[in-house]
């Protein structure tokens, strides 16, 4: 079974019977009502809602989290509408509700589906207590452009990592089966290709060849659907000339016909009427027709469906079966969620706050999400005993709200524990802590607190600078063309370094940044994304070695923004660069001829490597990878292969390493990436401990969409690497052969 996880085929059949029975009793107005989602907003129930819900003209609402309001709306739907159909109550619960977890990009750096699932479960519990029964998450757009503000909301650049963690979020939100008291329906978004917005400018068009769409962007959606995903949301973007909201290739051919998806396809906010703005349609009526006939089931916040679908059916332009199948998809989810049986929440409006368990998960999630990018001369960890004086500098050291990141409609900054607070409590009263924000915001061009900051730095044993981006600089509609540290922060770091004390930069940001100009001005860097409510304690634990960093980058950090898109799974090209074959701009002779630079795929001024590759992240321990072994040199296309390696912690502290397996398919009917992540595992080792880590690679894991865009496993030669990043060097090879004819 592909979608909507219900406990047995008997219950599936029962749901289908109930859907059919209800559908038979519905008027066209009531059917179109189910296809309409209306924004409620704050405050008491408005009159128009009362009338429309009673008349069956609304099937779903969004953006109310007041349990009393939700209950009143549900009561109206159940008791005062003719058919008593409960409402879907939607909300963007993206990375936490009251208790805020790290932004999804941070959660992705944990490479840990278990903690990601736990974080989503907490969010679901807190949201469900307010009557929310549908979250618009996870966002599973593969994001390869750090200029794009929504990379913050993504799980990074890799289809497999996004697929595994996206599926974990689905399980966390929905529980084992949708319909549990403390679960909410999930929504995979944005279907599809939104992450490929041209130049990373949010909402811009995407141009993705079908082969790349299938091999990269669609894979996480398929995985989420296999995990039981209840709904998908269409992307705002234009996909090869047809905006996703009216794209029948995506909504009908792929989603329904190929994948057999039986959940809801909802539009993004007003994106049906935006078909006019795109220039696909000339009127709301045409837009409603295009979207509904392409296979969209529900319009989010817009009235094109409400105003035009009935007439389109009555005039014989839109088929009634089209409407019936959309409504069936919606009712199926409502039944599967158990909404007909338990529509009201028992929570009081003041109820959902955090809990010890939620805070512990937020803390663990933040701890695992932080990536150490540099640790010169092992300046970290700091000693809690001998650090007597510390300067905590920068605009994000004590920024309760900014550390939560984007999309925190319901997050409570009052719950945040900031780095300043956490370090104070960890070090206790004996240590001297100088906290100087120095800059008003991360964007400030004047370092108004420079003298005070430098004074504090000179007094201190060590300087920790909390720099990066405020929450408002990433997220929807917050793309940047220049992704350096904004404002005067690079200058602040330089001036701090000149004080002669060790400088540790803790970077909080909603995207990979270009850190090339500051990397040499600091001794150590912890990249914390926006770490959420418990960011402070997690950062303090890592700074002071209570725990070793274990996060790994889920997206490449470029040297220069002009390298974007730069991602590890690139194609080889016909002229791949090598370190020895390229000539950089400063080394070109004045009388160089046209062919003298090596003629390969690189930038004269940036080379071809990133500053930090995908999968990279340092530890306080050292990990050694040895003895890579494959259980066979060949496998058949119906077999599997064990790939194993010895991992040894040669350091002096217990630490966790994310072991990563990459593969290259050397020859394909379409060219394949130079490396593709195939598996990963977090492994915790004591000092001196050695562990044999084994991955089972099945031939199916090597399948890709071929020259005819069919999923296929092609025989041939493969290379494999195992290590601690996408630049892993320990390498093996095997040959895949066609299976024997039966
Ligand atoms: C976003 C969606 C979000 C929706 C509802 C849109 O602007 O693109 O991701 O779920 O708003 O808030």
XYZ file of C-alpha atoms and ligand atoms in Angstrom, residues 92 136 150 189-190 233 236 268-269 300 407 476, ligand 1:
24
model
C 2.784 25.629 9.739
C 2.329 21.898 6.534
C 14.008 28.543 2.375
C 6.005 20.269 0.349
C 6.532 21.824 -2.078
C 1.402 20.859 -1.146
C 4.565 28.186 -5.986
C 0.131 26.710 -1.621
C -1.231 30.001 -0.331
C -5.398 27.057 0.248
C 8.741 29.820 10.972
C 10.268 32.295 2.882
C 4.300 28.779 2.160
C 3.927 27.405 2.616
C 3.072 27.521 3.868
C 1.863 28.359 3.568
C 0.879 28.496 4.723
C 3.113 29.714 2.058
O 3.484 31.018 1.821
O 4.967 28.686 0.919
O 5.071 26.628 2.826
O 2.723 26.252 4.332
O 2.311 29.656 3.205
O 1.349 29.333 5.693
